[in-house]
């Protein structure tokens, strides 16, 4: 269906080709997954299929890409529109009209289909994607998962033979991601559509793929094969594969179900070990093993924050009620009196936030103690970002109270507040105004009243090898996050908040982020992260707070909360349930 | 559907108002059940789909159905209605009549507006209207007014101006008559704005542009995309301004705006490039092959038509060419229309569920036209009550017949389909 013949793409400003010597044939009716670290040209390769590369982006394409016999060199994107449907990373940038039904019809209108055909296909697509109730809704009022489904639906209506998707699930909560993926699978199975998708979160998609294309390093030729074969050699792989490697399972399991079938002996071996000890101790214990280079710079600058931390990290066990009580909904977010013993950095008490008629938060209680990492989870629109924004004073509480370091955030002047709390927003670019990294750092030092050079030291520690004159725009997603983190840390806030930090990060960037955050937590920083990434939460968080409809529905140690939840359990927990293992390193440690 | 209707007989079937109330309450009973109107089953179209019941069949058929895409009033009808009200407003400066007009427009908006983002602009228009009144009064206060008046309210210190600025006055005597005249004048302008705002709130502007002829389609899309951009940019500004707080900088002030200006523009530019890519990949700009003679004819007709329009307008306005002005203008308009029609042949686009101009659209548009016509007529039989004199000062009175004729503008609140109330 799609044939790449010796394809190389060189962008105008680049010296080296972004992708080189791609020689592939993608058969009809397959779901093909494109994997690889950031910056290897996944999006470029996807762009060549719909003709946007090079017709729209510029650059030179050597070789030939044919889709169903049509050469993309001679066919512009609009002439491939009836054949290829493309959905980019940001669904909002995809929409041309303002209501769901019009959006679904837009592509067909451009192709000039007969009104009766359009009407029928819109109805079919509404049913196929479960959008029938949203048909008259303005797109701006939809949630992220709904928008992603509308975006997919809008390219489905012209009945393309090929569907190209760039990170379709990275912005979605686990449940919404499942929705989108099951739709894709249905298309492949029922309609014979060829689907080509790139995704960082392999744990979500790899079990659905028929074939996997691996782009190992920039400029290297891609390797294509069955998921099992590729996962054996791939530098990026989901936890289930890592566990398979660890346990020596062959063939390699790709889904939790496969792995569970083989996990009997592993579970027996692990039963001798106490799963709880590593859960409470691991995040803290492991930080010591990290090379000093990654933490040294940050550590040197955080004497004050470190000094605030108690000598012992407050263990999860002595701060929270017994597990049985923890699981009941209403009682568990009421902190026991012992919680008051430890110094708290931030508290929210009976916090309520209203936006118009919508109650974004209702009666939320949360206490953050030094050295503690909390993962805020919940579906899109559950109030996670609102809660974080309340802690930095961007949103004024409607009822209840918030204190951070003894101050009320929304009444504290921003200049003083950044020494108490720092937030890295969902889009780190929002924090960056200057033209160069050096200028950003100087400005950050001034803003925080820090000694000149302290921000630059942090940047060097978090982002080794970034030049002073680099434009923040030219940094990769992960580098930009690190820069924003360094800027926020310049004020040495004891409380650090991160909103959806792993969106668009590959496994390597994520591992670096985990390292940095663990080091910060070890120094006594309290960290609260709002995330959909269950694997990240499992690796980092001591405590998980689940929000639903603006209320706290679960609050407790990660293992307790996460293991029992089908949506928020990491893969290792699902495989080894009912034991409380969360991550592959934990299992590895226990086995060695 | 059936079970929803079963509770209806308990409602007193008194008349339109009761019926409307009964209907609007319905979706709240079961928010998750699909709305009957929104189902758009080929056989179900609003009013016709409701099963008539013995005894109340006529009232059932006559009351407005729940709005869905199939029975929506044409956006052009809403605009005609609003322009009719605006015409009526421009014919009077009686504050009581203007207030009544604002009330009529406001009632219709309150009864028939949806929860969509574009419908929220109505309050913005009201604010702009009040602002206009304020400005008009402030100017009158500072610059004085040409209206001779004997009731001095107070005297501001007058700024001595040099000789060449004769005729301009800053400060000085402020008369009740002058202020009243300014108030009437401002109120008229504000009412015009509020009428436009009402049209904006009731008709989706994008749908109006969809009704443009094919040749103008591309221009229409540009406008639609631009319109979706403005709210996005405003959201960007808000987001970036609050993000400044995270860097420890104040969120207000000129400096804040200046610093986020560039990122906002960059964001807008990036988004427009992304939308352009998306549109291209979805087939925007696919054209049909048109034979060269047709293309040539199109160009000649359009250009010639526009020239004719220009010449005709000049002829009409200038003193010497009054004779040939009108026919040339008409010819130009016809030629341009023909050009547009021919130009539409390049378009292969089809339209998905275009809005139909049905009976309800006729009634909505007709009520606006009726209001305008009645007020123009009222201007001939009762000019003194429509255009109030401020010298001598008199209290405005509400003329009965013009006021009643304004109430014809309420018709859409009863005939237009009722928008379903979303739970949000």
Tab-separated table of N, CA, C and O in Angstrom, chain A residues 37 236 505-514:
chain	number	residue	atom	x	y	z
A	37	UNK	N	13.708	6.844	19.267
A	37	UNK	CA	13.872	7.988	20.170
A	37	UNK	C	13.466	9.295	19.491
A	37	UNK	O	13.285	9.326	18.265
A	236	UNK	N	14.100	1.383	22.658
A	236	UNK	CA	12.920	1.855	23.389
A	236	UNK	C	11.943	0.699	23.482
A	236	UNK	O	11.631	0.047	22.488
A	505	UNK	N	7.840	13.189	25.542
A	505	UNK	CA	9.203	12.771	25.863
A	505	UNK	C	9.383	11.310	25.479
A	505	UNK	O	8.507	10.488	25.685
A	506	UNK	N	10.582	10.986	24.969
A	506	UNK	CA	10.849	9.580	24.700
A	506	UNK	C	11.380	8.923	25.977
A	506	UNK	O	11.550	9.579	27.002
A	507	UNK	N	11.647	7.610	25.892
A	507	UNK	CA	12.032	6.898	27.110
A	507	UNK	C	13.313	7.442	27.712
A	507	UNK	O	13.458	7.528	28.933
A	508	UNK	N	14.280	7.830	26.868
A	508	UNK	CA	15.549	8.316	27.397
A	508	UNK	C	15.343	9.627	28.150
A	508	UNK	O	15.833	9.802	29.268
A	509	UNK	N	14.595	10.556	27.536
A	509	UNK	CA	14.355	11.842	28.187
A	509	UNK	C	13.575	11.635	29.472
A	509	UNK	O	13.798	12.321	30.475
A	510	UNK	N	12.676	10.668	29.455
A	510	UNK	CA	11.877	10.389	30.638
A	510	UNK	C	12.773	9.839	31.752
A	510	UNK	O	12.639	10.235	32.914
A	511	UNK	N	13.689	8.958	31.383
A	511	UNK	CA	14.580	8.382	32.393
A	511	UNK	C	15.422	9.485	33.024
A	511	UNK	O	15.633	9.507	34.240
A	512	UNK	N	15.886	10.443	32.179
A	512	UNK	CA	16.683	11.555	32.721
A	512	UNK	C	15.834	12.375	33.684
A	512	UNK	O	16.286	12.758	34.758
A	513	UNK	N	14.604	12.637	33.289
A	513	UNK	CA	13.715	13.428	34.147
A	513	UNK	C	13.500	12.716	35.479
A	513	UNK	O	13.540	13.332	36.551
A	514	UNK	N	13.302	11.393	35.419
A	514	UNK	CA	13.077	10.629	36.647
A	514	UNK	C	14.283	10.767	37.567
A	514	UNK	O	14.149	11.009	38.766
